[in-house]
Coordinates of C-alpha atoms in Angstrom, one line a residue:
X240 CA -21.8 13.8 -88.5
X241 CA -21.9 10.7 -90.3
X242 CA -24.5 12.4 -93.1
X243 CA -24.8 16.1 -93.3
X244 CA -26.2 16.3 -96.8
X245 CA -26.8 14.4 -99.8
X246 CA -24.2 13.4 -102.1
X247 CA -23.2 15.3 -104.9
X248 CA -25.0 13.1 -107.5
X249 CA -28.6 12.2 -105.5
X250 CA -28.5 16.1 -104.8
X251 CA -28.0 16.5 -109.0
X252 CA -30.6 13.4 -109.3
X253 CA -33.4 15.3 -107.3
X254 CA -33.1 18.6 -108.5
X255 CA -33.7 16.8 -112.0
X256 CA -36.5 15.0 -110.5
X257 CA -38.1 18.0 -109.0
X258 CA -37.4 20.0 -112.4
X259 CA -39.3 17.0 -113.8
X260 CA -42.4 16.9 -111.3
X261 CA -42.6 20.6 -111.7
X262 CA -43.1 20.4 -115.8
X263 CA -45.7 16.9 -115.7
X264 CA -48.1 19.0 -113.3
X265 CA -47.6 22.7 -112.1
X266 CA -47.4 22.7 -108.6
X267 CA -46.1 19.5 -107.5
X268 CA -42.8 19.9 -107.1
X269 CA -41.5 18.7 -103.6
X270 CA -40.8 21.5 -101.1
X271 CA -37.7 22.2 -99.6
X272 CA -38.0 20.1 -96.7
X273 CA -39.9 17.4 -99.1
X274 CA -36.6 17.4 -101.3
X275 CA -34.1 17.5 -98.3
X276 CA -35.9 14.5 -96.8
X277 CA -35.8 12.7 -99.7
X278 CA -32.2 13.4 -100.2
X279 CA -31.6 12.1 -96.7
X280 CA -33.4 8.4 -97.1
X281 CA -31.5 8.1 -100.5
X282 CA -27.7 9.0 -99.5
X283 CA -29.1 6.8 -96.2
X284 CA -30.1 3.6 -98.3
X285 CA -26.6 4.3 -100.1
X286 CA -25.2 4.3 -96.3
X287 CA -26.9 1.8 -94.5
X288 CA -28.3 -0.3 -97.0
X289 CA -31.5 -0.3 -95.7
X290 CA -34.8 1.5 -95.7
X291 CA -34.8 1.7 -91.7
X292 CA -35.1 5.2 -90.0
X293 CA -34.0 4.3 -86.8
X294 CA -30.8 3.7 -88.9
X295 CA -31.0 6.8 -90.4
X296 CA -31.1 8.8 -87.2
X297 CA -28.1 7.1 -86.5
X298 CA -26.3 8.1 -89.7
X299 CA -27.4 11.5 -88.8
X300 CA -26.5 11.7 -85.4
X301 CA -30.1 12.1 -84.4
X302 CA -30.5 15.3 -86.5
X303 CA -33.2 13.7 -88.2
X304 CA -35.7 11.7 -86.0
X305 CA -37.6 8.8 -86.0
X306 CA -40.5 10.5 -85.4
X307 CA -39.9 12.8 -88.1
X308 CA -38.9 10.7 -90.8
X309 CA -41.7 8.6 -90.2
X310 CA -44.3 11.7 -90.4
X311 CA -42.9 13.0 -93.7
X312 CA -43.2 9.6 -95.2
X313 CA -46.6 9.0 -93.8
X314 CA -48.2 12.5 -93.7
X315 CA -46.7 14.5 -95.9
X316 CA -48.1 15.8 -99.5
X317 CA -45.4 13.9 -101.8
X318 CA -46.8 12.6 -105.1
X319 CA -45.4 9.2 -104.6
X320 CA -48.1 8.3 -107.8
X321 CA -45.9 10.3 -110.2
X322 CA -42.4 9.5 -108.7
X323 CA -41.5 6.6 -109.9
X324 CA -43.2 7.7 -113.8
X325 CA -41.2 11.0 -113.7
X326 CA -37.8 9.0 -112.7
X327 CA -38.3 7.0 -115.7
X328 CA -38.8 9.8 -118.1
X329 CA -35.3 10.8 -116.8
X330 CA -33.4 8.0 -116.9
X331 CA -35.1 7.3 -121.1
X332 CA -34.2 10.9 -122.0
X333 CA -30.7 11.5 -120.8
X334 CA -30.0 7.6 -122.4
X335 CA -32.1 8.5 -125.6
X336 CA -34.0 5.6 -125.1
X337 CA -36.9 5.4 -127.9
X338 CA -37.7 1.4 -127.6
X339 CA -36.7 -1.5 -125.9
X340 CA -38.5 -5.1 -124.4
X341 CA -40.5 -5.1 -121.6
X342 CA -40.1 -8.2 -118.9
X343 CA -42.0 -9.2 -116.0
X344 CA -41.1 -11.5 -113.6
X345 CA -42.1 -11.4 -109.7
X346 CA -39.5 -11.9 -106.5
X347 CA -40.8 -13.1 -103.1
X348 CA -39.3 -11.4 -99.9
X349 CA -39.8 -13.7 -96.9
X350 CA -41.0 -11.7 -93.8
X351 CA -41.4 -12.9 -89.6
X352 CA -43.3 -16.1 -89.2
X353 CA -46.0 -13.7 -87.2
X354 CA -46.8 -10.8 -89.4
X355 CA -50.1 -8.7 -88.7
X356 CA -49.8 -5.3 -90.2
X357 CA -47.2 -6.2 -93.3
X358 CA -49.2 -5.6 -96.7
X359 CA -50.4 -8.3 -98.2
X360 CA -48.2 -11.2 -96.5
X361 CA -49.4 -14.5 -96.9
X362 CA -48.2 -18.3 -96.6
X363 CA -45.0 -18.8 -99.2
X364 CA -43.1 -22.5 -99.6
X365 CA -39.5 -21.7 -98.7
X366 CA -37.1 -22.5 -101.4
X367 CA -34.1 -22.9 -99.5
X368 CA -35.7 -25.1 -96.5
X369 CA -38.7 -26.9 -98.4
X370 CA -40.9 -25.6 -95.2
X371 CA -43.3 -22.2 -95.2
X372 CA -42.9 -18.6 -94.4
X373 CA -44.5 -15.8 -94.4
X374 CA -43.7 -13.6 -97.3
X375 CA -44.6 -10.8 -99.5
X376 CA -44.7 -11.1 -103.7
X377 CA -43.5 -8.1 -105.8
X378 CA -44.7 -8.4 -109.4
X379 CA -42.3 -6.0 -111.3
X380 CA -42.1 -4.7 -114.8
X381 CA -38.7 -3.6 -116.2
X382 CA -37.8 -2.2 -119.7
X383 CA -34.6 -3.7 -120.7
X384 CA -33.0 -2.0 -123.5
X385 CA -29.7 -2.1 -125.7
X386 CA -27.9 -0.4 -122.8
X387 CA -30.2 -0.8 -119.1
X388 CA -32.1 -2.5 -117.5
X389 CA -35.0 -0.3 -115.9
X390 CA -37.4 -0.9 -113.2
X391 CA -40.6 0.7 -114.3
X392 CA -43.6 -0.7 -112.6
X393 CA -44.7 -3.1 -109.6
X394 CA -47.6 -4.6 -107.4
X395 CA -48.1 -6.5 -104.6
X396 CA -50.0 -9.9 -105.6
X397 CA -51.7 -11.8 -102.8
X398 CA -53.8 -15.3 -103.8
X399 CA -57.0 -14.4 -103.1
X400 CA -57.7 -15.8 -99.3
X401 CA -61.5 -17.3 -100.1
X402 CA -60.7 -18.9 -102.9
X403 CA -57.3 -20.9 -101.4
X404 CA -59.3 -21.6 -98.6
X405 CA -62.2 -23.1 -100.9
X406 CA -59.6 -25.3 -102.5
X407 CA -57.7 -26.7 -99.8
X408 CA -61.6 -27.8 -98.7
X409 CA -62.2 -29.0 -102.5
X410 CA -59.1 -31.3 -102.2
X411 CA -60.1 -33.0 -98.3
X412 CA -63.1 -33.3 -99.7
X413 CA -62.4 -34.9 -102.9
X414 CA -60.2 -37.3 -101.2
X415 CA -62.9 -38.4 -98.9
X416 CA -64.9 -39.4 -102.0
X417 CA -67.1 -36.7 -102.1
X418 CA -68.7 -36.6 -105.6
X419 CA -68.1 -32.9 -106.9
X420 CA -72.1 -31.9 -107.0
X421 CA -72.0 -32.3 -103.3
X422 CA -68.9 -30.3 -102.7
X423 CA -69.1 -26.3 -102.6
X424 CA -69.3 -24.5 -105.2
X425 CA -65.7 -22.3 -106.0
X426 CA -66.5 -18.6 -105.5
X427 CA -66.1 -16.1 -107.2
X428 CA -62.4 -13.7 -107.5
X429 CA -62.6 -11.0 -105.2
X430 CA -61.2 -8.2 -107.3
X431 CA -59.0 -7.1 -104.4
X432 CA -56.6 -10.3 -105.6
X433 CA -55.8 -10.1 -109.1
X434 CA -54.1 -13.1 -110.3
X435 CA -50.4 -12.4 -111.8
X436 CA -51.4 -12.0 -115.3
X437 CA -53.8 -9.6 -114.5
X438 CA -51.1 -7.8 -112.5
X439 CA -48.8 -8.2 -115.3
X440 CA -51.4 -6.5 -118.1
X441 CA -53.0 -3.9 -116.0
X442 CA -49.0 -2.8 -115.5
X443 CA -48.5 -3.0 -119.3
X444 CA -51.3 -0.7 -119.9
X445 CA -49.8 2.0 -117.4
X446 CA -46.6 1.8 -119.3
X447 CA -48.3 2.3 -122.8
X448 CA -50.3 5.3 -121.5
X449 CA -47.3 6.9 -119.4
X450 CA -45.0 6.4 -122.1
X451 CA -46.8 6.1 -125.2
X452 CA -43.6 7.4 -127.2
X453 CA -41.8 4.2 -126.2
X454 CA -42.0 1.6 -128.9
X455 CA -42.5 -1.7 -127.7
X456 CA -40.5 -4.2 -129.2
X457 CA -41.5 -7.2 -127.5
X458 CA -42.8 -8.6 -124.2
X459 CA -41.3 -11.5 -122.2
X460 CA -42.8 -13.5 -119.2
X461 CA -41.9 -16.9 -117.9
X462 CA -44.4 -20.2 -117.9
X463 CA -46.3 -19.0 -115.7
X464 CA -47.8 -16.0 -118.3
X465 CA -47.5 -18.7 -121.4
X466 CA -51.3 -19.0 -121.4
X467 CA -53.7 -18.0 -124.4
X468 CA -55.2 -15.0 -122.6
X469 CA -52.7 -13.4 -121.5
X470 CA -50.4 -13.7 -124.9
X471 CA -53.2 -12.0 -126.9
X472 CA -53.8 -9.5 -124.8
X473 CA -50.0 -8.8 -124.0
X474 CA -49.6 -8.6 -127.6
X475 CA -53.1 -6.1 -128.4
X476 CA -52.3 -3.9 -125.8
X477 CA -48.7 -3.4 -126.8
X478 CA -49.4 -2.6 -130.5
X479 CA -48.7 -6.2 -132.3
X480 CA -45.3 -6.6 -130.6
X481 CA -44.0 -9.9 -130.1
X482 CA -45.0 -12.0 -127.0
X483 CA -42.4 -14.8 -125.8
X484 CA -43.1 -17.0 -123.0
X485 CA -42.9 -20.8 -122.2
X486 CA -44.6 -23.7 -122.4
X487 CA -44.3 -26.5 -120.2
X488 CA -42.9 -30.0 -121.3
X489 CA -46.2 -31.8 -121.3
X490 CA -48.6 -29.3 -123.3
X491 CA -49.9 -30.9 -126.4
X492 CA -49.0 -29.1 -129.9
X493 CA -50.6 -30.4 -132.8
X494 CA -48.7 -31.8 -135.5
X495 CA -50.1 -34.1 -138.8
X496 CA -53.5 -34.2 -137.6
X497 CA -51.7 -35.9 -134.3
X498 CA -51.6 -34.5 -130.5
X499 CA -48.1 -35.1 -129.0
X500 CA -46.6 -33.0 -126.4
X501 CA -43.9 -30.5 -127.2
X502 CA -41.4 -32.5 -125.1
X503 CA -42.1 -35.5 -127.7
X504 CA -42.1 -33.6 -130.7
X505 CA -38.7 -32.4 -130.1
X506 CA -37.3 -34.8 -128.9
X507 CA -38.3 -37.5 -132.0
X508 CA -39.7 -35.5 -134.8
X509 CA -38.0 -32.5 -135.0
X510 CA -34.5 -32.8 -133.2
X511 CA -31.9 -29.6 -132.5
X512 CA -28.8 -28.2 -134.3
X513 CA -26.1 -26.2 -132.8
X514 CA -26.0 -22.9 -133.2
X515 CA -24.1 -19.7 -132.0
X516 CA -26.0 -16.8 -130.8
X517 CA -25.2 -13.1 -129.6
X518 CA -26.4 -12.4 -126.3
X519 CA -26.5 -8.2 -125.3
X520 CA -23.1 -6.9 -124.7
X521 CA -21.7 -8.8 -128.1
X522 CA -20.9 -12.4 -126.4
X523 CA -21.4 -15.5 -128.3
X524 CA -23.0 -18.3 -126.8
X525 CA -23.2 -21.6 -127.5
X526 CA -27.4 -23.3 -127.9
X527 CA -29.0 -25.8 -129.4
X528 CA -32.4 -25.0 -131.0
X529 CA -34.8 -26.3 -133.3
X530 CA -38.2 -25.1 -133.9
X531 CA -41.6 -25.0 -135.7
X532 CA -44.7 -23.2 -136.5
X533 CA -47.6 -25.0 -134.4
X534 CA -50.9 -25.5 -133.3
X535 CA -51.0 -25.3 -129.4
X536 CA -53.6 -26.9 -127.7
X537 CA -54.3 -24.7 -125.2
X538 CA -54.4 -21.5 -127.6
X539 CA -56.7 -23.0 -130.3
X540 CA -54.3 -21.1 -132.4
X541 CA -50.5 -21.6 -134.1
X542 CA -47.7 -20.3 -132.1
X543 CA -44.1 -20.1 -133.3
X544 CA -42.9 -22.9 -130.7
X545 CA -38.6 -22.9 -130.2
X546 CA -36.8 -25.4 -128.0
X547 CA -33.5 -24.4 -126.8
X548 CA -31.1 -25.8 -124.6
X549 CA -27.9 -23.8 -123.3
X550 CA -24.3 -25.4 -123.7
X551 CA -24.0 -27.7 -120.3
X552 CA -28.6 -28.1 -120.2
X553 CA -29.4 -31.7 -120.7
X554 CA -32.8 -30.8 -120.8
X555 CA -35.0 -28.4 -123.4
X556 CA -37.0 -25.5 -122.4
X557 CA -39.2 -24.8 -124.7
X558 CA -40.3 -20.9 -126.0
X559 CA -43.6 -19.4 -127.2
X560 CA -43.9 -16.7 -129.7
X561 CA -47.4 -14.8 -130.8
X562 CA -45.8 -13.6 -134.2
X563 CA -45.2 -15.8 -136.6
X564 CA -43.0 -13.5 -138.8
X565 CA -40.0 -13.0 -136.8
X566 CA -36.9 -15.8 -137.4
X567 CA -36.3 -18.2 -135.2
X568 CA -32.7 -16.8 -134.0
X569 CA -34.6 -13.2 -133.5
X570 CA -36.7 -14.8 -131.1
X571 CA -34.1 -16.0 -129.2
X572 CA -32.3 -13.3 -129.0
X573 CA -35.2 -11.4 -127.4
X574 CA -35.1 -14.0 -124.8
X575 CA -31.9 -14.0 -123.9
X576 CA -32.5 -10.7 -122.3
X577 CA -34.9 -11.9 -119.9
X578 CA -32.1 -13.5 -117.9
X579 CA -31.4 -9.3 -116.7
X580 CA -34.0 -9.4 -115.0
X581 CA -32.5 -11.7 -112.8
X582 CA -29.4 -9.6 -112.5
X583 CA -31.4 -6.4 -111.4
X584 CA -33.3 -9.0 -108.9
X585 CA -29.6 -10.2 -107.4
X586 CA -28.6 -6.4 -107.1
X587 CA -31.7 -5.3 -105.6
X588 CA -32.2 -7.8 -102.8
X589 CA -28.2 -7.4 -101.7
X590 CA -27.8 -3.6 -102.5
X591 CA -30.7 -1.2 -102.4
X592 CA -32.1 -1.4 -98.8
X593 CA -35.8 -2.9 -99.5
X594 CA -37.0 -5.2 -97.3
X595 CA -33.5 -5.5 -95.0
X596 CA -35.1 -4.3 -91.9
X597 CA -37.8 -2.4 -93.8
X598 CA -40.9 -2.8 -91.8
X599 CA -43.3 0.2 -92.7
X600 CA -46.7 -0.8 -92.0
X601 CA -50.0 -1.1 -94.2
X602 CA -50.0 -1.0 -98.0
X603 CA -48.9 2.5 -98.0
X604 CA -45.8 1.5 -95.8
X605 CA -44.9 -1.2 -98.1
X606 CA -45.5 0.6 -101.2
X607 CA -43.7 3.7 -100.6
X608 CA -40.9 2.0 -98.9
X609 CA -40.5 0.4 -102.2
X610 CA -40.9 3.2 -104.7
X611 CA -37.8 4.6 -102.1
X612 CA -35.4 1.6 -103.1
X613 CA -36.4 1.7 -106.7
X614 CA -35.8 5.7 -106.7
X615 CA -32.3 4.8 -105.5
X616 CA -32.0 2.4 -108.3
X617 CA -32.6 5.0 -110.9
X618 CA -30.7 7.3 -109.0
X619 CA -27.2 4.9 -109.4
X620 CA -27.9 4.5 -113.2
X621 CA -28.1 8.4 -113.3
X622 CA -24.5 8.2 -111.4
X623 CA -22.0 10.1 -113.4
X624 CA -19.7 7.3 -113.8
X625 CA -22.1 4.7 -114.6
X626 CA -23.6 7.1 -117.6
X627 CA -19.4 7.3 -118.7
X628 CA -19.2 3.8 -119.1
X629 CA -22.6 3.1 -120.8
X630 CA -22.0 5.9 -123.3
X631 CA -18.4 4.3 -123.8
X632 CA -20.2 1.2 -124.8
X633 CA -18.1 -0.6 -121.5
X634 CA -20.0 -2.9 -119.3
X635 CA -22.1 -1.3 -116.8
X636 CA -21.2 -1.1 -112.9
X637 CA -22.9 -3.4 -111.0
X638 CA -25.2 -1.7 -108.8
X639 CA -23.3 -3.4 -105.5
X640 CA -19.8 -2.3 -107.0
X641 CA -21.2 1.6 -107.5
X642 CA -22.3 1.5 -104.1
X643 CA -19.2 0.5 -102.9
X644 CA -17.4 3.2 -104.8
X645 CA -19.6 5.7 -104.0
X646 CA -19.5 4.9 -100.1
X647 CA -16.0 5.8 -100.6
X648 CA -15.7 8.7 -102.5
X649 CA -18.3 10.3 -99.8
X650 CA -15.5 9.3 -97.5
X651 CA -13.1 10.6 -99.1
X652 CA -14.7 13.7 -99.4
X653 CA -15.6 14.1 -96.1
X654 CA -12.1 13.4 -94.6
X655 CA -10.4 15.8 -96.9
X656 CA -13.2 18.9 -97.0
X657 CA -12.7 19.6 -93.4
X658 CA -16.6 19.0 -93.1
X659 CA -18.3 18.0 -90.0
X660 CA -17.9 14.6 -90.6
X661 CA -14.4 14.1 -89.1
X662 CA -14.9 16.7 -86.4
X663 CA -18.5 15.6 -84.9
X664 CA -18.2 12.1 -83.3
X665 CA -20.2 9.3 -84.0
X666 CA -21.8 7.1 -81.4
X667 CA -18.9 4.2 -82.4
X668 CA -16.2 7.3 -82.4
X669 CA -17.7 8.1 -79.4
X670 CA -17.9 4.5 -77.5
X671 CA -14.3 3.8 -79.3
X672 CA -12.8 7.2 -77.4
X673 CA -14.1 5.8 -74.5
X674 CA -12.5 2.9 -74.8
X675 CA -9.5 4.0 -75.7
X676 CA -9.3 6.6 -72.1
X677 CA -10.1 3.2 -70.3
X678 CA -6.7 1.8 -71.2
X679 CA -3.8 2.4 -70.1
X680 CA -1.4 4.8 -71.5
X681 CA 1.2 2.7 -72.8
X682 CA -1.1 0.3 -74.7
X683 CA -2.8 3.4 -76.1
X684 CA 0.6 4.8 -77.3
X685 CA 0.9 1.8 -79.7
X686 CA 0.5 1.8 -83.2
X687 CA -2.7 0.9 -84.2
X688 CA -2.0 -1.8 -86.2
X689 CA 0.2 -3.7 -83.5
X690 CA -3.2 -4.3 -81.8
X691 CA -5.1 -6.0 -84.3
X692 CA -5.0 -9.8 -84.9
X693 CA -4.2 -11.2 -87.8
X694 CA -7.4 -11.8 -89.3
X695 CA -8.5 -8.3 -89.3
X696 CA -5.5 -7.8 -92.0
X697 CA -6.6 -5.7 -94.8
X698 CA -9.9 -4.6 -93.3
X699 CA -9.8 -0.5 -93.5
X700 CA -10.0 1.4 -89.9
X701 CA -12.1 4.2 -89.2
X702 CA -9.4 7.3 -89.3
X703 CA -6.5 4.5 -88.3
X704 CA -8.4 4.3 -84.9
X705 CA -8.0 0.5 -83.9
X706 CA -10.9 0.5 -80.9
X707 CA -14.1 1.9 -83.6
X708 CA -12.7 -1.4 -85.7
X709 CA -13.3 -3.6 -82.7
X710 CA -16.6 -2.1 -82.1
X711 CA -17.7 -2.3 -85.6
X712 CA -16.2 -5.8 -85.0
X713 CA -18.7 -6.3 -81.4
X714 CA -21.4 -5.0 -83.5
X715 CA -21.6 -6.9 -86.8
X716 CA -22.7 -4.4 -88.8
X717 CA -21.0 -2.4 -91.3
X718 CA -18.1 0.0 -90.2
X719 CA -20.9 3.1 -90.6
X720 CA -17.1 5.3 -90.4
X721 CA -15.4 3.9 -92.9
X722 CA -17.9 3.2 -95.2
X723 CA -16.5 0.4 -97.1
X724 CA -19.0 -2.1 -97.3
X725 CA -16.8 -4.7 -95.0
X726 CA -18.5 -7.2 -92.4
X727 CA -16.3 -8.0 -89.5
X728 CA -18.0 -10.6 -87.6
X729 CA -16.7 -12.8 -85.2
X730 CA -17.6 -14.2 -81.7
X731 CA -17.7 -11.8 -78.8
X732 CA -15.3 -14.1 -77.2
X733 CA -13.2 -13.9 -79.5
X734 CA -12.9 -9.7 -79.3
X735 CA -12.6 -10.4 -75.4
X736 CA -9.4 -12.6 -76.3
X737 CA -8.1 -9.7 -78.2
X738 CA -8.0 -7.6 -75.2
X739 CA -6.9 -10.3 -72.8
X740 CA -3.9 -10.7 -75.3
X741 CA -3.0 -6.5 -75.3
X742 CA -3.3 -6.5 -71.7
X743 CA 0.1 -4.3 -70.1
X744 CA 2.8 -6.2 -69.1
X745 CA 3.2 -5.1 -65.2

């Protein structure tokens, strides 16, 4: 079969995890079957890419059903609440990790234009078209450290439907020339529909109390989290560390008794200097900064405001600080790391199966799904030969180019063991065999690679079997034989050329 057990290193990664589960709270270790089934949707999201169990019965030629898949991941007693905690405490104890900066930032995953059972999926503007879709909005925490980056919290945030629906009345009314006393009055926030920053602090709070050894060196947000409120809180909650946000061009800062904005200040007052800094990893950049200790309107308080601009940015963007202590290149530096987040978001969305073809229902669909794909996250940092090259102070895998190498060790492994995998036929062997009887012998007794057209030079066959290439090829999917991580696509026409051209000469 295609997937007979787990590989080698998500086996290693759940027995740890178990282990793990089994010293946080006596008794809630996975069972056998819980353990084998998880095994089997990891080494399937490695596989497949997705979290879709009608492609993992596939990959398990139909050993493990729909049906059944579904029901363990629906029914059955897993502590999904302490998964995702314990994997952490995993991943910071084999890397000795004792502090690091926390990051939030949130990624929107567009969904079907007609969506009824999807967890909290609401109207989103579409980036790439400038029209609306349908989407879901994953607020995440990671812990980025010296080393990793680590996914260590999320939740779903939906705008709360009364209220959007009050204020796209507000606005038709107020441009009719409604005066604002006859208007309704705005309603109050259902507490279903926390805003972001309330996301963001009730997820800092769970990391403080899950990992309260951790020492919190700073947190970063974006502009959207640069308000008053949330920086003081951010900043209590985490024991004094340092907050860094943004601020937006046009918020006023107070300077000589004046108000300015901080766009003007910068730009005539207090102008920038080049300077080089170190970004993690040891490379020098390039960024001009300047930067001052100042009143911000909107706090009623001084803030350490920086403006930086990157080598290439003809614009300034301009940081946020709550403590005043720290130097002005410090800060910087601590923002600098932000930008992994969007590394880790890049990786995810292409590599780690959530939300390609993932369509579990409800909130506990959606949720799970996605503790799933970050467990498989974890699980590649765990991967013996990423953990080699982080301890040898080299530049981590990428998670797409571990995948890859992992699809084809599993291969590899498979092909020379003897194990089932080259001796029970796939449903492409299977429909490629049959192709192959419907030919006729002579075009059959041709090498393989006589067959195949130029432009599927350099692609890798499926045990040098030309016909499972095609139908990979007829398919558009992934060769799910050869594991490689190739996409073959092409018209169907064109495949029906192919054969046309290798017809027998009578």
């Amino acid at each position: 079969m295609l997937m007979n057990a787990p590989a080698t290193f998500i086996q290693s990664y759940i027995d740890d995890l178990n282990d793990a589960l089994n010293q946080l709270k006596p008794g809630a270790a996975l069972t056998r079957i819980q353990a084998a089934w998880l095994g089997t949707c990891l080494t399937c999201i490695l596989l497949m890419n997705s979290v879709c169990w009608a492609k993992f019965e596939r990959a398990s030629l139909g050993d493990c059903k729909v049906a059944a898949l579904s029901w363990v991941f629906r029914k059955a007693s897993i502590p999904w609440d302490c998964l995702l905690r314990v994997s952490v405490v995993l991943i910071l104890k084999r890397y000795g990790i004792t502090e690091g900066v926390l990051a939030f930032d949130e990624s929107d995953r567009a969904r079907s234009k007609s969506t009824k059972r999807i967890y909290k999926v609401y109207k989103q503007k579409h980036k790439g078209s400038g029209g609306y879709v349908n989407g879901q909005t994953i607020v995440l925490l990671l812990l980025v450290t010296s080393s990793i980056t680590v996914p260590v919290g999320f939740f779903f945030y939906m705008p709360d439907p009364a209220l959007k629906q009050w204020d796209k009345e507000d606005k038709r009314l107020k441009k009719s020339g409604i005066a604002k006393k006859d208007r309704p009055i705005k309603p109050e926030r259902d507490s279903a529909y926390p805003t972001k920053t309330e996301i963001a602090l009730g997820l800092l709070k769970e990391f403080k109390v899950a990992h309260s050894l951790i020492k919190i060196k700073g947190v970063l947000a974006d502009a959207l989290y640069g308000e008053k409120a949330f920086m003081d809180e951010a900043a209590k909650e985490s024991g004094g560390s340092q907050v860094i946000s943004q601020l937006r061009k046009n918020q006023n800062i107070e300077y000589r008794g004046r108000i300015r904005s901080v766009e003007s200040y910068f730009n005539s007052i207090n102008k920038g200097i080049d300077q080089i800094i170190r970004v993690r990893g040891g490379k020098e950049i390039k960024v001009t900064v300047s930067s001052a200790r100042l009143k911000v309107s909107s706090h009623s308080k001084k803030r350490f405001v920086i403006a930086l601009k990157y080598d290439g940015e003809n614009d300034y963007r301009y940081l946020v600080a709550t403590d005043l202590t720290w130097r002005t290149q410090d800060i910087i530096q601590a923002y600098t790391l932000r930008w992994l987040i969007e590394v880790f978001f890049e990786d995810w969305k292409l590599y780690e199966g959530w939300g390609r073809e993932a369509k579990q229902l409800d909130e506990e669909g959606s949720s799970r799904g996605l503790i799933l794909s970050l467990l498989f996250d974890h699980c590649l940092l765990l991967h013996p030969e990423q953990i080699a090259r982080i301890e040898s102070k080299l530049p981590a895998y990428t998670l797409g180019s571990l995948q890859r190498k992992s699809q084809q060790a599993r291969h590899a492994t498979s092909r020379n063991s003897g194990t089932p995998v080259a001796i029970i036929r796939s449903p492409t062997q299977r429909m490629g065999d049959a192709l192959n009887a419907l030919r006729p012998q002579r075009l059959r007794t041709k090498a393989a690679s006589s067959l195949l057209p130029h432009w599927l030079d350099g692609y890798s066959e499926c045990n040098s079997c030309s016909s499972r290439v095609l139908l990979a090829h007829v398919e558009s999917v992934n060769c799910p034989v050869a594991f490689q991580g190739l996409k073959i696509t092409t018209s169907l026409s064109s495949v029906s050329m192919i054969f046309h051209q290798c017809s027998p000469i009578n």
